[in-house]
Amino acid sequence: MFSKFKASCLITAVALATILPGQASASAASDKIHVKNNVSININGETLQVNDPVLNKSDYLFLPMRALYEAVGASVDWKKETLTASAIRNGKLVNLTVNSKYALVDGQKVPMVVAPFMYKDRTYMPLRFVSENFGGNVNWNPTTQTVDISLSDGPGKPQGDPYILHINNERIVMNDPIIVKQSRTYIPANYIYDNLEDSSGTLLPDKSFELQIAGVSFLFKENSNQVLVNDEVVTLEEKPFMQNGKMYVPISFIVNTLGGNLRYIENKRELYLYVYQYMYTSSFLEKSYGATSRPINVPSARLEGDRDLLISDNPETLTSKLIPTSNATLSQYQVKATAATNKHRVFGWHYNTLGTDVQIGITVQNTSSTESIEVIDSKGTSQQTGNSWVGHDIGLTIADATFNNKFKKSSSKGIVIAPGETKVIESYGLLRDYIIGFLHELDIQAVNGGTPEYTIRTVLTKNNSNLTSILSDPVPIDVSAKHPRGAWTSSTILADLPAYTVDSPEVGYSISNDRTDNLLTAENSLSQINGAIGNPGHFGMNYKVSIPLVNQTGNAKTIKLKLAGRGGIYSGAVKVNGKVYLVPTLRVGTEYVELPDYEMKGSSETIELEFMHAGGVNLPVAIYVETK
């Protein structure tokens, strides 16, 4: 598969040409170049709009390649060193080189009547030859000065793998190509308004296109770099265009206007589009730049709460060597009931490199011979991505959903599991080469008030086997990758910091420091079968921090809080006295965020913070306290 133009060659354009019947003998010797503005070019009945001039040389028409190749759906690779354009369509490869009258068609040397040439820093090539070698029929009408090109499967059809669009982690297989022009990415507007709430799109009588998203109106006009945004004129570098009856819009402009992020992985044909107001409940804190002082460790920390934690994060990278069988258990926890209602949290993080799509599930096996159990509550959240920005795509969305109580209720709520029976609590389809993160909470109790006995597992199948049939011990841990696996008595840590007296110098504390608060060790794991690895990074955990404040001045004071990464790139979510904020990606030593100022009016108050780290980032994070 060939990539589209690289940035270094976007200034070039290839062209394709056709002989004008009946005129070749009259002027075949002429090498003069003429601009032909009165020629119309139709591809399967649709008129091709060409910004660069159409040229005539030796009675052959030459067109700029970028517009034409995109219209017929061919992928192109430009080799600047040899001045060769390699194009592929429907598996057929055509190589054309400037000033050469020979082409390579699927590796075979084929003569041409006319050679490609350069014109005003553009590369032009003959149309009839290329069109017919891509399965097209070319007809010239000298009366109307029209070229009609017929392609059997229509223009713009993606070749090879389909284009995939991810909008806020929803995966959409596109029927249209993603198009890159001069390093700018365009998609048809309908994919935006069809997949975002409170959005619509309308093609107006004057051929302009209105796109409305969450109350913001964009009015695009074909081939115009002026856009009306809520009736205000904005001038862009990009120009929207029509192709196959659809308005292609510059997606980076839309995302930047609304607030979000964008990434196109060209070799995978996957576009990741995030609009934060749809993706997250909470808003991002603003990043600041500068160094922060070295923090000290929290003086003490302890586990809190009655919801235990099962971590399924090893093996994180699922390989055929680590998982040679069709079905496998990834983690398990044999529960020893301690209360009438037993509360559990399951956190998983896995990267599928098995070469096939798989199914992952959370199951519960009732190991009692007499007592039925009931799942009285079951809810959670999950995200998956083929992107490498896992902290952003997965970790932040899970943290945001957790702190804002946005868990989705599972259909397993209310199910009864009879003695000896196994049932699925939640299942996830995981695509090949994708990463999944999930956090699920379930509450279980004995139906008749007895002592429940059961085993919670995370399981995987490569061949769509029934997940409830997978009752094996967990696969051995991946000792070369120290990702956590195990079960611990609590999913919450609480740290009480020393009291801060107003007007004292700034003080900083490091949490998730792998020393004072490393409470989830391999030795403490409640599940040891085939190995356990500790969770010093506290993935899947809620980390609470209490900061007492003392003010003996008698005056109101403003307290300033900062957060900075201490172990590398950091991101996560923080709840400040009940209000949730997202922490953007912070580089260690140079970036930090400031929390909203805290106004202290009494003599003794407490700031309550709660953290959830985004998976896939380095830890720890430091909290700084000072008087403003």
XYZ file of C-alpha atoms in Angstrom:
628
model
C 0.000 0.000 0.000
C 1.363 3.424 -0.911
C 1.116 6.421 1.379
C -0.296 9.691 0.156
C 1.992 12.625 -0.559
C 4.579 13.432 2.038
C 4.890 17.069 3.055
C 8.057 17.496 1.053
C 6.304 16.776 -2.213
C 2.914 18.355 -1.684
C 4.004 21.272 -3.817
C 4.212 18.913 -6.782
C 1.289 17.642 -8.787
C 1.144 14.906 -11.385
C -1.072 15.181 -14.421
C -2.632 12.837 -16.889
C -3.428 13.574 -20.527
C -5.349 12.392 -23.575
C -4.679 12.808 -27.246
C -7.125 14.973 -29.148
C -8.301 12.706 -32.020
C -7.693 13.998 -35.503
C -5.165 16.639 -34.477
C -2.003 14.657 -33.810
C -0.643 14.811 -37.361
C -1.178 18.561 -37.631
C 1.009 19.536 -34.713
C 2.790 16.462 -33.386
C 6.123 18.215 -33.745
C 5.069 21.154 -31.573
C 6.473 21.141 -28.052
C 4.845 24.393 -27.064
C 2.682 24.364 -23.949
C -0.762 25.943 -24.108
C -3.170 26.564 -21.249
C -6.601 25.058 -21.962
C -9.112 26.785 -19.701
C -12.111 25.812 -21.808
C -11.774 22.029 -21.321
C -14.218 20.149 -19.058
C -13.213 16.842 -17.487
C -15.893 14.476 -16.238
C -15.269 11.318 -14.220
C -18.264 8.992 -14.131
C -20.489 11.975 -14.896
C -19.067 14.279 -12.226
C -17.130 17.349 -13.267
C -13.597 17.504 -11.926
C -12.640 20.869 -10.432
C -8.979 21.646 -11.138
C -7.227 24.603 -9.498
C -3.988 24.323 -11.482
C -4.127 24.952 -15.251
C -5.005 22.220 -17.721
C -2.252 22.103 -20.325
C -1.958 21.053 -23.966
C 1.383 19.884 -25.306
C 1.801 18.170 -28.677
C -2.001 17.999 -28.922
C -2.250 15.994 -25.687
C -4.029 17.206 -22.572
C -2.123 17.244 -19.299
C -3.774 17.681 -15.878
C -2.425 18.229 -12.374
C -2.110 14.868 -10.695
C -3.222 15.608 -7.160
C -6.780 16.507 -8.135
C -7.147 13.689 -10.631
C -5.590 10.879 -8.634
C -7.663 11.795 -5.600
C -10.770 11.837 -7.781
C -10.166 8.332 -9.140
C -9.125 6.946 -5.755
C -5.498 6.111 -6.520
C -2.840 6.216 -3.805
C 0.427 7.877 -4.785
C 4.022 7.911 -3.600
C 6.364 10.591 -5.012
C 10.092 9.869 -5.178
C 11.802 13.228 -5.423
C 15.226 11.698 -6.100
C 14.102 10.015 -9.340
C 11.144 12.309 -10.158
C 8.903 9.235 -10.254
C 5.239 9.034 -9.274
C 4.128 5.541 -8.215
C 0.362 5.154 -8.168
C -1.745 2.165 -7.209
C -5.430 1.557 -7.822
C -7.318 -1.728 -7.515
C -3.994 -3.454 -6.965
C -2.481 -2.175 -10.227
C 0.781 -0.249 -10.023
C 1.792 2.432 -12.544
C 5.178 4.201 -12.322
C 5.694 7.361 -14.374
C 8.940 9.361 -14.498
C 9.466 12.939 -15.645
C 10.953 13.202 -19.186
C 10.707 9.443 -19.776
C 8.543 7.918 -22.523
C 8.522 4.556 -20.765
C 6.272 3.573 -17.882
C 6.354 0.579 -15.586
C 2.946 -1.084 -15.346
C 2.999 -3.831 -12.739
C 6.742 -4.062 -13.310
C 6.506 -4.336 -17.127
C 8.161 -1.681 -19.317
C 5.517 -0.009 -21.522
C 6.160 2.776 -24.102
C 4.203 6.050 -24.092
C 3.710 8.550 -26.939
C 4.367 11.569 -24.706
C 6.548 12.008 -21.631
C 5.777 13.649 -18.283
C 7.221 17.124 -17.823
C 7.670 19.907 -15.281
C 5.727 23.162 -15.551
C 6.029 25.968 -12.992
C 7.269 23.615 -10.271
C 4.446 21.188 -11.006
C 4.816 17.691 -12.446
C 2.458 16.885 -15.343
C 1.811 13.465 -16.906
C -0.328 12.091 -19.804
C -3.946 11.312 -18.945
C -5.138 8.717 -21.440
C -2.319 6.326 -20.706
C -2.804 6.378 -16.956
C -6.610 6.407 -17.059
C -6.796 3.406 -19.367
C -4.187 1.514 -17.369
C -6.361 2.050 -14.291
C -9.305 0.415 -16.058
C -10.917 3.574 -17.422
C -12.314 4.530 -20.819
C -11.438 7.988 -22.162
C -13.592 9.827 -24.752
C -12.856 13.247 -26.234
C -15.637 15.472 -27.636
C -13.993 18.200 -29.741
C -17.284 20.091 -30.171
C -17.880 20.590 -26.454
C -14.183 20.398 -25.529
C -15.063 17.714 -22.990
C -13.123 14.689 -21.732
C -15.310 11.909 -20.333
C -13.598 9.236 -18.221
C -15.559 6.162 -17.186
C -14.297 4.032 -14.304
C -15.941 0.687 -13.620
C -16.060 1.041 -9.820
C -16.426 4.798 -9.545
C -14.086 7.533 -8.367
C -12.894 7.951 -4.824
C -13.240 4.339 -3.803
C -10.706 3.529 -1.072
C -8.144 0.923 -2.071
C -6.979 -1.842 0.244
C -8.007 -1.566 3.899
C -10.967 0.718 4.681
C -10.578 4.133 6.224
C -11.475 4.164 9.928
C -12.752 7.187 11.810
C -12.730 7.308 15.604
C -14.958 10.024 17.048
C -14.540 10.194 20.813
C -13.561 6.500 20.796
C -16.497 5.364 18.656
C -15.098 3.367 15.722
C -16.668 4.049 12.309
C -15.767 2.220 9.100
C -15.932 4.865 6.352
C -17.355 4.433 2.860
C -15.349 7.451 1.702
C -11.628 8.179 1.758
C -9.825 10.477 4.158
C -8.032 13.007 1.966
C -4.808 14.844 2.755
C -4.046 18.006 0.794
C -0.928 20.048 1.507
C -0.576 18.364 4.915
C -4.209 19.186 5.804
C -6.718 16.431 6.559
C -10.268 16.488 5.154
C -13.282 14.232 5.703
C -16.886 14.440 4.461
C -18.930 16.594 6.843
C -21.659 13.968 7.160
C -19.393 11.751 9.284
C -19.274 14.545 11.853
C -22.954 15.373 12.159
C -24.024 11.733 11.866
C -21.913 10.771 14.882
C -22.016 13.779 17.215
C -25.097 14.721 19.195
C -26.677 18.164 18.646
C -25.167 18.351 15.162
C -26.570 18.807 11.681
C -25.466 19.558 8.135
C -27.242 21.237 5.236
C -26.215 21.891 1.631
C -27.717 25.305 0.843
C -29.092 26.442 -2.564
C -25.977 28.533 -3.271
C -23.885 25.344 -2.852
C -22.446 26.492 0.475
C -22.599 24.007 3.332
C -23.715 24.763 6.899
C -22.406 22.497 9.634
C -23.793 23.012 13.137
C -22.170 21.377 16.149
C -23.324 21.991 19.727
C -24.589 25.493 18.917
C -21.605 26.525 16.782
C -22.364 27.238 13.112
C -19.746 26.730 10.371
C -20.636 27.948 6.879
C -18.250 26.525 4.251
C -18.097 27.395 0.571
C -16.394 25.141 -1.942
C -12.790 26.151 -2.714
C -13.047 29.215 -0.467
C -10.694 29.767 2.462
C -13.181 32.098 4.142
C -15.546 30.415 6.614
C -18.362 31.975 8.597
C -18.205 30.827 12.221
C -21.337 32.046 13.992
C -21.591 34.690 11.225
C -18.029 35.947 11.763
C -15.578 35.655 8.870
C -12.538 33.472 9.565
C -9.782 33.068 6.971
C -8.160 29.642 6.749
C -5.190 28.109 5.014
C -7.440 25.191 4.035
C -10.187 25.161 1.420
C -13.207 22.828 1.630
C -14.150 21.022 -1.576
C -16.828 18.775 -3.056
C -16.089 15.182 -4.027
C -18.653 12.553 -5.020
C -21.430 14.904 -3.992
C -20.081 15.402 -0.463
C -18.530 18.448 1.156
C -15.052 17.682 2.476
C -14.187 19.965 5.390
C -10.846 20.700 7.120
C -11.216 18.677 10.267
C -8.357 20.252 12.253
C -10.014 23.667 12.003
C -13.285 22.323 13.368
C -11.611 20.458 16.226
C -9.452 23.436 17.178
C -12.489 25.731 17.161
C -14.541 23.446 19.400
C -11.666 22.372 21.636
C -10.262 18.930 21.140
C -7.509 16.882 19.567
C -6.796 15.183 16.279
C -4.423 12.542 14.976
C -4.232 10.818 11.589
C -2.214 7.585 11.388
C -1.815 7.513 7.632
C -0.287 4.060 7.220
C -3.218 2.551 9.150
C -5.820 4.818 7.502
C -7.173 5.713 10.942
C -8.242 9.196 12.052
C -8.754 9.907 15.751
C -11.020 12.870 16.394
C -11.792 14.152 19.887
C -14.214 16.917 20.794
C -13.763 17.361 24.517
C -17.241 18.627 25.339
C -18.597 15.307 24.053
C -15.787 13.086 25.292
C -15.342 14.340 28.844
C -17.656 15.598 31.543
C -14.887 17.605 33.209
C -12.774 20.443 31.838
C -9.003 20.500 31.510
C -6.806 22.571 33.788
C -4.605 25.068 31.973
C -0.978 24.072 31.643
C 1.748 26.347 33.018
C 5.468 26.249 32.288
C 8.376 26.287 34.694
C 10.288 24.146 37.146
C 8.944 22.988 40.508
C 10.902 22.207 43.664
C 11.700 18.677 44.792
C 8.817 17.298 46.889
C 9.007 15.020 49.892
C 7.043 11.789 50.238
C 3.706 11.775 51.996
C 4.505 10.917 55.643
C 1.936 8.115 55.826
C -0.843 6.488 53.821
C -3.368 3.726 54.403
C -5.931 1.667 52.560
C -9.514 2.766 53.054
C -12.949 1.410 52.174
C -14.514 -2.001 51.631
C -14.328 -2.290 47.841
C -11.456 -4.600 46.915
C -9.468 -4.464 43.692
C -8.553 -7.075 41.057
C -5.933 -5.928 38.535
C -5.688 -7.579 35.112
C -2.684 -5.885 33.519
C -0.183 -8.713 33.081
C 0.427 -9.887 30.491
C -0.345 -6.417 29.217
C 0.859 -7.159 25.697
C -1.009 -10.255 24.571
C 1.287 -12.355 22.390
C 1.042 -15.874 20.992
C 4.068 -16.854 23.063
C 2.383 -15.767 26.298
C -1.066 -17.029 25.234
C -0.503 -20.030 22.941
C -3.979 -21.535 23.435
C -7.311 -20.429 21.978
C -8.748 -19.629 25.419
C -7.047 -18.295 28.527
C -7.580 -16.792 31.955
C -5.759 -13.484 32.340
C -6.372 -12.945 36.067
C -8.465 -14.413 38.845
C -9.478 -13.799 42.448
C -10.887 -16.505 44.711
C -13.092 -14.462 47.006
C -13.247 -15.150 50.726
C -16.411 -13.407 51.793
C -16.092 -11.005 54.721
C -19.489 -9.301 54.693
C -23.089 -9.850 53.697
C -22.445 -7.773 50.580
C -19.020 -8.054 48.957
C -17.889 -5.130 46.809
C -15.358 -5.549 44.014
C -13.580 -3.439 41.418
C -11.913 -5.026 38.365
C -9.379 -2.975 36.411
C -7.960 -4.302 33.132
C -5.459 -3.071 30.549
C -4.444 -5.253 27.578
C -2.841 -4.779 24.151
C -3.897 -7.290 21.491
C -0.981 -8.414 19.281
C -2.338 -11.937 18.756
C -2.983 -11.337 15.067
C -6.750 -11.709 15.375
C -9.723 -10.031 17.044
C -10.475 -11.470 20.474
C -13.185 -11.390 23.113
C -12.337 -10.487 26.704
C -14.760 -10.971 29.562
C -15.243 -10.683 33.309
C -16.852 -13.822 34.689
C -17.947 -15.079 38.108
C -17.923 -18.785 38.973
C -20.007 -19.805 41.962
C -17.792 -22.377 43.689
C -20.265 -23.081 46.487
C -22.059 -26.426 46.440
C -25.122 -25.105 48.284
C -25.494 -21.302 48.167
C -26.682 -19.268 45.172
C -25.259 -15.773 44.767
C -26.768 -12.622 43.269
C -25.079 -9.730 41.513
C -26.957 -6.873 43.159
C -25.069 -4.129 41.322
C -22.882 -4.130 38.208
C -21.577 -1.093 36.334
C -18.437 0.178 34.692
C -16.692 1.868 31.821
C -14.306 0.801 29.078
C -12.342 2.365 26.255
C -10.144 0.978 23.514
C -7.927 2.511 20.876
C -5.475 1.714 18.102
C -3.779 5.020 18.884
C -0.582 5.282 20.903
C -2.041 8.071 23.074
C -3.404 5.566 25.568
C -3.291 7.917 28.542
C -5.485 10.363 26.669
C -7.720 7.907 24.818
C -8.275 5.425 27.628
C -6.865 6.542 30.965
C -8.417 10.003 31.113
C -11.823 8.811 29.932
C -11.909 6.117 32.614
C -10.815 8.556 35.336
C -13.347 11.160 34.198
C -16.190 8.616 34.153
C -15.202 7.276 37.586
C -15.125 10.650 39.335
C -18.331 11.873 37.679
C -20.327 8.699 38.365
C -20.778 8.061 34.642
C -20.513 4.281 34.796
C -22.769 2.359 32.447
C -25.125 -0.100 34.088
C -24.427 -3.682 33.070
C -27.092 -6.168 32.049
C -25.559 -8.544 34.594
C -27.107 -6.557 37.437
C -29.652 -8.757 39.186
C -28.493 -12.084 37.792
C -28.441 -15.108 40.088
C -25.600 -17.615 39.810
C -26.490 -21.095 41.012
C -24.003 -23.400 42.778
C -21.392 -24.613 40.304
C -22.534 -22.167 37.632
C -20.460 -19.502 35.854
C -21.886 -16.340 34.274
C -20.534 -13.414 32.294
C -20.526 -10.075 34.104
C -19.254 -7.976 31.180
C -17.592 -8.680 27.834
C -15.523 -6.611 25.421
C -14.595 -7.175 21.785
C -10.934 -6.237 21.314
C -9.749 -5.619 17.769
C -6.371 -6.736 16.508
C -3.603 -4.250 17.391
C -5.926 -2.338 19.729
C -5.515 -1.581 23.436
C -8.386 -1.824 25.913
C -8.803 -0.399 29.383
C -11.790 -1.181 31.574
C -12.927 -0.539 35.123
C -15.924 -2.464 36.401
C -17.572 -2.562 39.822
C -19.832 -5.366 41.009
C -21.508 -6.111 44.328
C -22.336 -9.727 45.208
C -24.223 -11.339 48.077
C -25.557 -14.760 49.013
C -29.180 -15.254 48.066
C -30.148 -17.040 51.305
C -27.896 -15.190 53.698
C -25.200 -17.853 53.827
C -21.503 -17.552 53.090
C -20.852 -16.943 49.384
C -17.943 -18.655 47.647
C -16.945 -17.602 44.148
C -14.090 -16.773 41.782
C -13.842 -13.635 39.654
C -11.867 -13.984 36.420
C -10.856 -11.974 33.406
C -10.777 -14.358 30.446
C -9.971 -14.281 26.738
C -11.039 -16.266 23.689
C -9.544 -16.159 20.206
C -12.211 -18.367 18.611
C -15.448 -17.004 20.124
C -15.744 -19.793 22.683
C -18.273 -19.389 25.453
C -16.525 -17.226 28.053
C -18.177 -19.162 30.877
C -16.347 -22.318 29.784
C -12.935 -20.782 30.557
C -12.155 -21.933 34.106
C -8.390 -22.411 33.858
C -5.774 -20.896 36.126
C -4.313 -17.582 34.949
C -1.539 -17.668 32.382
C 1.912 -17.061 33.911
C 2.884 -13.437 34.379
C 5.147 -11.716 31.881
C 8.272 -11.333 34.006
C 9.914 -9.074 31.426
C 7.187 -6.411 31.778
C 6.397 -5.420 35.350
C 2.772 -4.507 34.833
C 0.579 -5.256 37.866
C -1.557 -8.317 38.465
C -3.167 -9.346 41.709
C -6.029 -8.653 44.122
C -5.969 -6.375 47.145
C -8.333 -5.549 49.983
C -9.110 -1.985 48.939
C -9.314 0.227 45.853
C -8.816 3.485 47.777
C -5.781 5.023 49.490
C -5.999 7.866 51.990
C -3.076 10.149 52.886
C -3.269 12.858 55.580
C -0.706 15.592 54.982
C 0.766 17.681 57.815
C -1.129 20.905 58.516
C -0.079 23.860 56.392
C 0.062 27.240 58.154
C -0.759 30.203 55.937
C 2.132 32.479 54.930
C 4.562 29.584 55.398
C 6.926 28.732 52.513
C 5.698 26.459 49.748
C 5.720 22.754 50.567
C 5.401 19.832 48.138
C 4.444 16.177 48.638
C 4.836 13.267 46.249
C 1.986 10.751 46.072
C 2.106 7.334 44.410
C 5.733 7.478 45.401
C 6.444 3.722 45.500
C 7.750 4.115 49.035
C 5.466 5.478 51.736
C 2.239 4.544 49.950
C 3.295 1.360 48.162
C 0.516 -0.678 49.780
C -0.413 -2.959 46.877
C 2.644 -5.216 46.837
C 2.980 -8.641 45.256
C 3.356 -10.134 48.759
C 0.041 -8.577 49.851
C -1.892 -9.863 46.855
C -4.902 -12.036 47.624
C -4.265 -13.912 44.370
C -0.907 -15.619 43.863
C -1.623 -18.378 41.305
C 1.008 -18.260 38.538
C 2.473 -15.093 39.993
C 1.567 -11.635 41.182
C 3.139 -8.223 40.558
C 2.451 -5.236 42.782
C 0.592 -2.076 41.812
C 2.839 0.757 43.092
C 1.468 3.085 40.426
C -2.015 2.614 41.923
C -3.719 2.021 38.578
C -7.467 1.628 39.016
C -7.216 3.195 42.473
C -8.795 6.286 43.995
C -6.122 8.215 45.904
C -7.474 10.662 48.514
C -5.423 13.442 50.064
C -6.465 15.549 53.039
C -4.654 18.885 53.545
C -5.406 20.646 56.896
C -4.999 24.430 56.837
C -4.253 26.695 59.810
C -4.806 30.463 59.692
C -4.003 32.437 62.829
C -3.787 35.829 61.136
C -7.454 36.719 61.557
C -7.618 37.670 57.865
C -8.968 35.800 54.848
C -6.208 34.074 52.896
C -5.912 32.593 49.418
C -4.295 29.169 49.148
C -2.656 28.137 45.897
C -2.238 24.492 44.844
C -0.073 23.154 42.007
C 0.343 19.687 40.519
C 3.417 18.442 38.664
C 4.608 15.078 37.389
C 7.617 13.596 39.147
C 8.309 10.350 37.324
C 7.904 11.322 33.679
C 4.873 12.287 31.587
C 1.783 12.519 33.801
C -1.956 12.963 33.269
C -5.044 12.088 35.260
C -8.122 13.473 36.974
C -8.336 15.379 40.257
C -11.367 16.139 42.403
C -11.004 19.302 44.510
C -13.582 19.602 47.291
C -16.066 17.760 45.049
C -15.252 19.501 41.722
C -13.557 17.368 39.036
C -10.819 18.587 36.683
C -8.667 16.821 34.109
C -4.889 17.142 34.194
C -3.394 17.448 30.692
C -0.180 15.688 29.768
C 2.604 17.199 31.899
C 6.298 16.811 31.148
C 8.407 16.353 34.233
C 10.441 19.309 35.429
C 9.048 21.855 32.974
C 5.233 21.845 33.188
C 2.585 21.993 35.899
C -1.054 22.960 36.464
C -2.596 25.270 39.027
C -5.824 24.283 40.757
C -8.479 26.925 41.371
C -7.568 29.224 44.247
C -8.950 28.207 47.618
C -10.277 31.078 49.738
C -9.720 30.405 53.430
C -11.838 32.512 55.789
C -11.747 30.521 59.016
C -8.900 29.649 61.335
C -8.970 25.934 60.560
C -10.128 24.339 57.302
C -9.314 21.289 55.151
C -8.828 20.863 51.423
C -9.889 17.444 50.145
C -8.262 16.158 46.962
C -8.844 12.888 45.135
C -6.762 11.541 42.257
C -7.085 8.866 39.618
C -4.059 8.439 37.395
C -4.540 7.908 33.666
C -3.184 4.507 32.695
C -0.162 4.483 30.452
C 1.589 7.412 32.139
C 4.576 7.601 34.427
C 4.135 8.295 38.112
C 4.160 9.872 40.643
C 2.536 13.302 40.884
C 3.445 16.045 43.358
C 1.116 18.456 45.219
C 2.438 21.910 46.135
C 0.769 24.153 48.720
C 1.504 27.843 49.281
C -0.154 31.108 50.236
C -0.895 33.411 47.334
